[in-house]
Tab-separated table of C-alpha atoms and ligand atoms in Angstrom:
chain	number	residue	atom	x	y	z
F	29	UNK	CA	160.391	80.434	66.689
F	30	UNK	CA	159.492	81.002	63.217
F	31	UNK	CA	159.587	84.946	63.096
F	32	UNK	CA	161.865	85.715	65.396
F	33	UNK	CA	162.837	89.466	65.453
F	34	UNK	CA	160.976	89.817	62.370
F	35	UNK	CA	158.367	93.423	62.009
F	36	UNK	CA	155.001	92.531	60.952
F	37	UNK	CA	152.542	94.955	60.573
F	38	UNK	CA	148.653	94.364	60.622
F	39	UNK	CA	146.130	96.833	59.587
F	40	UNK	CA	142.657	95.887	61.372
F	41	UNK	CA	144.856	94.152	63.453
F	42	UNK	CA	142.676	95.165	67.059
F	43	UNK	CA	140.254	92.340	66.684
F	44	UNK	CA	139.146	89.298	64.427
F	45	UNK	CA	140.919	87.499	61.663
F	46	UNK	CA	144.082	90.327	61.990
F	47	UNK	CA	144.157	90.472	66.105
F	48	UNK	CA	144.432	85.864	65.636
F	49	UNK	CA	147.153	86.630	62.793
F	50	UNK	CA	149.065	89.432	65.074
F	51	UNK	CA	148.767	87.048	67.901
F	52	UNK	CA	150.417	84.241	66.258
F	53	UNK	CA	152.484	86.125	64.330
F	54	UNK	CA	153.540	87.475	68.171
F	55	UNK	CA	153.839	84.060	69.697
F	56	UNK	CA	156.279	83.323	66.750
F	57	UNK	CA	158.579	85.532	68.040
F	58	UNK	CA	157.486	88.721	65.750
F	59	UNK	CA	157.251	92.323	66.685
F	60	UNK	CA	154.077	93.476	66.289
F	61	UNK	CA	152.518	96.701	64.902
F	62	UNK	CA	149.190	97.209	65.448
F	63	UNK	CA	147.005	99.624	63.069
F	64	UNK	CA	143.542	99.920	63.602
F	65	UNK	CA	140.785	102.914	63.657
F	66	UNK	CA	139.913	102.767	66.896
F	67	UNK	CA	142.600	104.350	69.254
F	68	UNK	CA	141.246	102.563	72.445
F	69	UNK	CA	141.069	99.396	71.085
F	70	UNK	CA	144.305	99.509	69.193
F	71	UNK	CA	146.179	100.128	72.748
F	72	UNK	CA	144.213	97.137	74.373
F	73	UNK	CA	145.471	94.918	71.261
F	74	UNK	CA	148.972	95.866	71.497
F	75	UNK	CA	149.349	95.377	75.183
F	76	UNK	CA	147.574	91.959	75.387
F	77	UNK	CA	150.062	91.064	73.055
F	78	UNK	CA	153.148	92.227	74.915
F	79	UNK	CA	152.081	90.820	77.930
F	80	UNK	CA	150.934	87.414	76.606
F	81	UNK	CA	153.929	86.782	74.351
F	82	UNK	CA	156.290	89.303	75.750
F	83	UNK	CA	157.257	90.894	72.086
F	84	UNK	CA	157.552	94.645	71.358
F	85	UNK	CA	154.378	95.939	70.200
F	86	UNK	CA	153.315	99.258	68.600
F	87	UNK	CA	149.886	100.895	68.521
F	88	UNK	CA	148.959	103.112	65.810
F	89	UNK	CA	145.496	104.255	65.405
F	90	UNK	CA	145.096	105.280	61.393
F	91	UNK	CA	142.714	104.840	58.459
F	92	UNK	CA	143.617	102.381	55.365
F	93	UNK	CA	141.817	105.190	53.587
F	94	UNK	CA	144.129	107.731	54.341
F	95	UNK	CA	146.825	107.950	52.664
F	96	UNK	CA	148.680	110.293	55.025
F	97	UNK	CA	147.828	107.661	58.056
F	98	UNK	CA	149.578	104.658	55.687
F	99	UNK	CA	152.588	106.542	55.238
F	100	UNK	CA	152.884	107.977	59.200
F	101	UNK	CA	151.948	103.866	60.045
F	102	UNK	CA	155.348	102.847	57.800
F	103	UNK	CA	157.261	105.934	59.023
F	104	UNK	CA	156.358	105.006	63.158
F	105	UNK	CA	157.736	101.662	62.328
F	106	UNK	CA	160.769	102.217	60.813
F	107	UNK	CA	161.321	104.772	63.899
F	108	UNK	CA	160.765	102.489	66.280
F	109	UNK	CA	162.094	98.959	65.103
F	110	UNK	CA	164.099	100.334	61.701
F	111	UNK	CA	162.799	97.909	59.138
F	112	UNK	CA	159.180	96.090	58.146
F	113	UNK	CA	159.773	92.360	57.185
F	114	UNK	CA	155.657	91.265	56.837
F	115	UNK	CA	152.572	93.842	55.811
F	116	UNK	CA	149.152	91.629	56.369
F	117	UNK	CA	146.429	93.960	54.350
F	118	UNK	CA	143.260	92.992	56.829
F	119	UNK	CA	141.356	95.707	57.237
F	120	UNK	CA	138.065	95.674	55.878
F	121	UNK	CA	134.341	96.041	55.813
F	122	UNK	CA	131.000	95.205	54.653
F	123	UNK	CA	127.729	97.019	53.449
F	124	UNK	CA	125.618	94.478	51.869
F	125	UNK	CA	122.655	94.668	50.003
F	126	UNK	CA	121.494	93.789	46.540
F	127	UNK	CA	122.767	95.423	43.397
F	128	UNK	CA	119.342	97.612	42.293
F	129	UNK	CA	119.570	98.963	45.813
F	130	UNK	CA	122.760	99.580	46.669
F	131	UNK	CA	124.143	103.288	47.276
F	132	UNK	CA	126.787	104.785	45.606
F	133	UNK	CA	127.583	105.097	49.611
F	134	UNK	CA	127.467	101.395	50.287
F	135	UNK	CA	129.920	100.737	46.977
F	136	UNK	CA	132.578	103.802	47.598
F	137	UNK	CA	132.870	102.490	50.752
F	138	UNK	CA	133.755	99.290	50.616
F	139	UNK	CA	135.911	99.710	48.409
F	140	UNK	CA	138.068	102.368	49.886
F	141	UNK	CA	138.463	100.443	52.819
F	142	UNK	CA	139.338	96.770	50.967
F	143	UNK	CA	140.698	97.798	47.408
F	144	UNK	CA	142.352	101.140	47.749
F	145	UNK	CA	143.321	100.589	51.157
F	146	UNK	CA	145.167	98.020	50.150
F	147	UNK	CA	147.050	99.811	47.612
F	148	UNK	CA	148.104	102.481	50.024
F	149	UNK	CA	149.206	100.539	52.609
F	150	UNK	CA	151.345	98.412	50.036
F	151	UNK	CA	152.915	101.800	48.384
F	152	UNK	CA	153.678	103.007	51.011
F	153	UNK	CA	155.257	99.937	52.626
F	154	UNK	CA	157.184	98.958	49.495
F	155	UNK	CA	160.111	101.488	49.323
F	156	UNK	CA	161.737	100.371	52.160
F	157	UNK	CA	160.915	96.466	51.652
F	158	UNK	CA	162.476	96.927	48.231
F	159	UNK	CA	165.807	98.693	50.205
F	160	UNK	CA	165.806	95.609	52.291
F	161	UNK	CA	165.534	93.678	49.274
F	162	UNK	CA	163.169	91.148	51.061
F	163	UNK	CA	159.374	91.180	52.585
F	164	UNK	CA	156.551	89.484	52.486
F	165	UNK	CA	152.640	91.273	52.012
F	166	UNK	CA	149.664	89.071	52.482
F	167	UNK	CA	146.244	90.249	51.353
F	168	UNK	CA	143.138	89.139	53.360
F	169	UNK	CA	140.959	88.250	50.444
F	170	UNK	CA	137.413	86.134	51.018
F	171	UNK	CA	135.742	83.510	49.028
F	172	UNK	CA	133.269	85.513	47.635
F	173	UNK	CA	136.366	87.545	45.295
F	174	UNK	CA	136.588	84.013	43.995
F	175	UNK	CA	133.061	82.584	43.455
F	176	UNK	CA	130.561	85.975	43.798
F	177	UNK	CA	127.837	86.303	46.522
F	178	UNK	CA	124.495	87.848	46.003
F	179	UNK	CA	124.032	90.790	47.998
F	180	UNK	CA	127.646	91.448	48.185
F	181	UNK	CA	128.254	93.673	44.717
F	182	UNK	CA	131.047	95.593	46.563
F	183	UNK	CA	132.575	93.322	48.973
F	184	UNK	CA	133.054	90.914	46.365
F	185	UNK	CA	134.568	93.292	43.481
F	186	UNK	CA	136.827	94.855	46.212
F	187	UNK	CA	137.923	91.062	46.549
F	188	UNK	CA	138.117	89.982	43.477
F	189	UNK	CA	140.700	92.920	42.688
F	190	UNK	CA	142.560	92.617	45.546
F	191	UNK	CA	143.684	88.829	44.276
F	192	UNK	CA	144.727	91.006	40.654
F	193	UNK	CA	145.986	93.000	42.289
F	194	UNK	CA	148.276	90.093	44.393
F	195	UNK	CA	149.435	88.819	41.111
F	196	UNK	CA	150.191	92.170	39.704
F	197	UNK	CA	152.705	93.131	43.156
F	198	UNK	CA	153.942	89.090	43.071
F	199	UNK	CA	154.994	90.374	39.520
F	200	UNK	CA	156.379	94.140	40.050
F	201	UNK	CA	158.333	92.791	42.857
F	202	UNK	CA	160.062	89.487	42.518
F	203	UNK	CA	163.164	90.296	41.827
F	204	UNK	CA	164.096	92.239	45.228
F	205	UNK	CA	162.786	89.130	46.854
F	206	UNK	CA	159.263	90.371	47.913
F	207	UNK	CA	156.834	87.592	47.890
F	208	UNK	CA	152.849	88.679	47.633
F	209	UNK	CA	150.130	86.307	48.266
F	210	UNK	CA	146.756	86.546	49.182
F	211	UNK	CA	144.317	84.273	51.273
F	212	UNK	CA	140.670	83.212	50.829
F	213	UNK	CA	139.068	83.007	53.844
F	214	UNK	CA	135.406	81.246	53.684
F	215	UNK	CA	132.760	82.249	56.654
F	216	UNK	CA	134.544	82.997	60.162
F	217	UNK	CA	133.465	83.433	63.574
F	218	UNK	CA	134.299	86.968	63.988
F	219	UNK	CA	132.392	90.232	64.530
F	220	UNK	CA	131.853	90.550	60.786
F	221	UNK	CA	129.905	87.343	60.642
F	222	UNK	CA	128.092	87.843	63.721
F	223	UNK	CA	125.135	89.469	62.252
F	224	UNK	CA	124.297	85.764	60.714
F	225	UNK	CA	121.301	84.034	62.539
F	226	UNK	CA	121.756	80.542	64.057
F	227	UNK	CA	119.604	79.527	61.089
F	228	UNK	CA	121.730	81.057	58.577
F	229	UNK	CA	124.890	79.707	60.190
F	230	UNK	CA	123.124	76.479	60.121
F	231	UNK	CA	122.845	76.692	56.676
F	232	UNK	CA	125.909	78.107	55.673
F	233	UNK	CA	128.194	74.963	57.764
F	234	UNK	CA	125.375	72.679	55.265
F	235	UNK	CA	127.307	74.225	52.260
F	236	UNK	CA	130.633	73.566	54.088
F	237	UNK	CA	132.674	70.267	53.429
F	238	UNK	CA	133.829	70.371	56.818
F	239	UNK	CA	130.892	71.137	58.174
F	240	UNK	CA	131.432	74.489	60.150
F	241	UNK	CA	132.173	77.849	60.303
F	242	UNK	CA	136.163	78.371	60.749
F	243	UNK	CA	137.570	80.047	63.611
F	244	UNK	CA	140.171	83.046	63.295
F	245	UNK	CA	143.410	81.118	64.150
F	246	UNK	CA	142.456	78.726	61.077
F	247	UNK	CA	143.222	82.303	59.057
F	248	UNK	CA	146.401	82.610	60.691
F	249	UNK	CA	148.006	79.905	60.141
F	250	UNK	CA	147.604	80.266	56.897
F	251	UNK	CA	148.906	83.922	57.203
F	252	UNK	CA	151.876	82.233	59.929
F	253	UNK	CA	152.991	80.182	57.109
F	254	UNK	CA	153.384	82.722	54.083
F	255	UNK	CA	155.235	84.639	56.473
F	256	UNK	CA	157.964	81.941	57.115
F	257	UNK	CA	160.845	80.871	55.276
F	258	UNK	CA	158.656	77.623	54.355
F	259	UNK	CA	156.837	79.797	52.063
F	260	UNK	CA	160.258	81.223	50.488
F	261	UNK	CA	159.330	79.603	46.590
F	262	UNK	CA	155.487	80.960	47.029
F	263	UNK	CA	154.003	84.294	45.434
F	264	UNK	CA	150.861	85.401	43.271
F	265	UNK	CA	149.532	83.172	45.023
F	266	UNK	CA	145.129	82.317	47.341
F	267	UNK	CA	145.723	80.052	49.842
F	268	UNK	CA	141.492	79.268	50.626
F	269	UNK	CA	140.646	78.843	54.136
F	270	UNK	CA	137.085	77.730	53.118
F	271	UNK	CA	136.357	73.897	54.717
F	272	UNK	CA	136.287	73.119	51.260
F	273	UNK	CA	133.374	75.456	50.941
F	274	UNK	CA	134.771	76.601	47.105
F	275	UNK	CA	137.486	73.656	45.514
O	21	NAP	P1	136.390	92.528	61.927
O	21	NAP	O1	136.319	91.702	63.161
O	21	NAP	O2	135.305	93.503	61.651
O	21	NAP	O3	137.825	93.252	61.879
O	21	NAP	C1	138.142	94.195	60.899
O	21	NAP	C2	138.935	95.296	61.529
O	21	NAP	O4	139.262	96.268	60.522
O	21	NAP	C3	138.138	96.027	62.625
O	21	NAP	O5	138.930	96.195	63.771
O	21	NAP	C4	137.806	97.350	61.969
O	21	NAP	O6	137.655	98.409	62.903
O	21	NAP	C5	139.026	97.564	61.095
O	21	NAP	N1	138.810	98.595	60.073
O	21	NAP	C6	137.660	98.923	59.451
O	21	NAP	N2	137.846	99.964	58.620
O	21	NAP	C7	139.152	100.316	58.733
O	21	NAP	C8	139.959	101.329	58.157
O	21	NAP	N3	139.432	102.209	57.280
O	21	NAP	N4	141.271	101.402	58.500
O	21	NAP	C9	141.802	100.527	59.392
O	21	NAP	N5	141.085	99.551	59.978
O	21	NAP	C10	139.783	99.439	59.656
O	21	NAP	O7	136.437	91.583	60.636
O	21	NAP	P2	137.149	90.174	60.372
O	21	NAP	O8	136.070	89.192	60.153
O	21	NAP	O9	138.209	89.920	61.344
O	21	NAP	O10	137.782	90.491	58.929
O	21	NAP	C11	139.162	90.706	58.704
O	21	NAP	C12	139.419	90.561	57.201
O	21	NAP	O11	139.039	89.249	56.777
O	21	NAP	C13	138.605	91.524	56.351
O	21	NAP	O12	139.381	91.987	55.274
O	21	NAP	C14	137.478	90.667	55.854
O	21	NAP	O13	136.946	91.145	54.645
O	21	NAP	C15	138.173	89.341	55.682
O	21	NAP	N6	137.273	88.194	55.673
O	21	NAP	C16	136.497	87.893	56.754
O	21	NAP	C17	135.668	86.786	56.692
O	21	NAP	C18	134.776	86.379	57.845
O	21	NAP	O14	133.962	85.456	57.654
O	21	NAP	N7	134.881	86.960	58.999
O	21	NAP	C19	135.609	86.009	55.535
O	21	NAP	C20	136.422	86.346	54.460
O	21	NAP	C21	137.253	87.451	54.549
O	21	NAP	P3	136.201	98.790	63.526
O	21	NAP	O15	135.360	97.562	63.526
O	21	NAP	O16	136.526	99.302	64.888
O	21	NAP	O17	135.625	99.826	62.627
């Protein structure tokens, strides 16, 4: 098992890319926190998990926004399993629509939930990482932070800084042996991308290399892998999970 006994924490964890990672992650041998906004859900997650791969889990319903809820999420952790070894930033959202009629609604938003949350969930994670002296973060990015999208003003920018800001936390925190990299994701099946028609999936696996949308777990292994020791010389850095959609 590659994580055994390690504490990973995923926020959006209850479905999608960060429900395939915590699974994984789970099946590995990790013990899994679950953070999501949806207190339902979030239970559901957890205990799918504990029966399926018989790890510990934890259930926390909170809101990346918040950052009271990031610092409760790191404080019911170290309570219950009395360290954090892997924070997977996945929470996030969309409100598309082109740049001369977007709402100052539609751009806060988005980039509460992707940028900032981000940020709080890594401050208030990093303390006792850096007391450990050892962690690993991993940032869901998306290949639109790397090459743009029209119709995606927001979702993009809130990308696109959360790889700076990667390479600025691979910097700041080195030398206690916390490694922070981010991945790329191109267009997966999930609830996010559900909205697509058949026509514009159709035309979206055209653009693709490999000729199809990717699936969840294709996410987490990338995440499974910057969480291991075979990862151990690796920071600052995108892994893309694209089908070669962006080289
Ligand atoms: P998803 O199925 O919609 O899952 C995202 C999860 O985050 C949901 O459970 C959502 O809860 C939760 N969430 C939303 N706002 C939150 C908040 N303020 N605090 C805590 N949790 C919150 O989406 P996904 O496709 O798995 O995406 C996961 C990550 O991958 C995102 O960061 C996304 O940008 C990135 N990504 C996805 C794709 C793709 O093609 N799917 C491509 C590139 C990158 P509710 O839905 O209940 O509100």
């Amino acid at each position: 098992m590659r994580l055994k006994d390690k504490v990973a924490i995923i926020t959006g964890g209850a479905q999608g890319i960060g429900f395939s990672i915590a699974a994984l992650m789970a099946k590995e041998g990790a013990k899994i926190v679950i953070s999501d906004v949806q207190e339902e859900s979030v239970k559901k997650a957890a205990e799918s998990l504990s029966k399926d791969f018989n790890v510990e889990t934890l259930p926390l319903k909170g809101d990346v926004t918040q950052g009271a809820d990031c610092d409760t999420m790191v404080k019911n952790t170290l309570d219950k399993f009395g360290r954090i070894d892997i924070l997977v930033n996945n929470a996030g959202i969309t409100k598309d629509n082109l740049v001369m009629r977007m709402s100052d609604d539609e751009w806060d938003k988005v980039i509460a939930v992707n940028l900032k949350g981000s940020f709080l969930c890594t401050r208030s994670v990093i303390r006792p990482m850096m007391k450990q002296r050892s962690g690993r973060i991993i940032n869901i990015c998306s290949i639109v932070g790397l090459m743009g999208n029209a119709g995606q003003a927001n979702y993009s920018a809130s990308k696109g800084g959360l790889i700076a800001m990667t390479k600025t936390c691979a910097r700041e925190f080195a030398s206690r042996n916390i490694l922070v990299n981010a991945i790329a994701p191109g267009f997966i099946k999930t609830k996010m991308t559900e909205a697509l028609s058949d026509e514009q999936k159709q035309k979206l696996a055209s653009l693709i290399p490999l000729e199809r949308l990717g699936e969840a777990e294709d996410v987490a292994k990338a995440a499974l892998f910057l969480a291991s020791e075979d990862s151990s010389y690796i920071t600052g850095q995108v892994i893309s999970v694209n089908g070669g959609m962006y080289m």
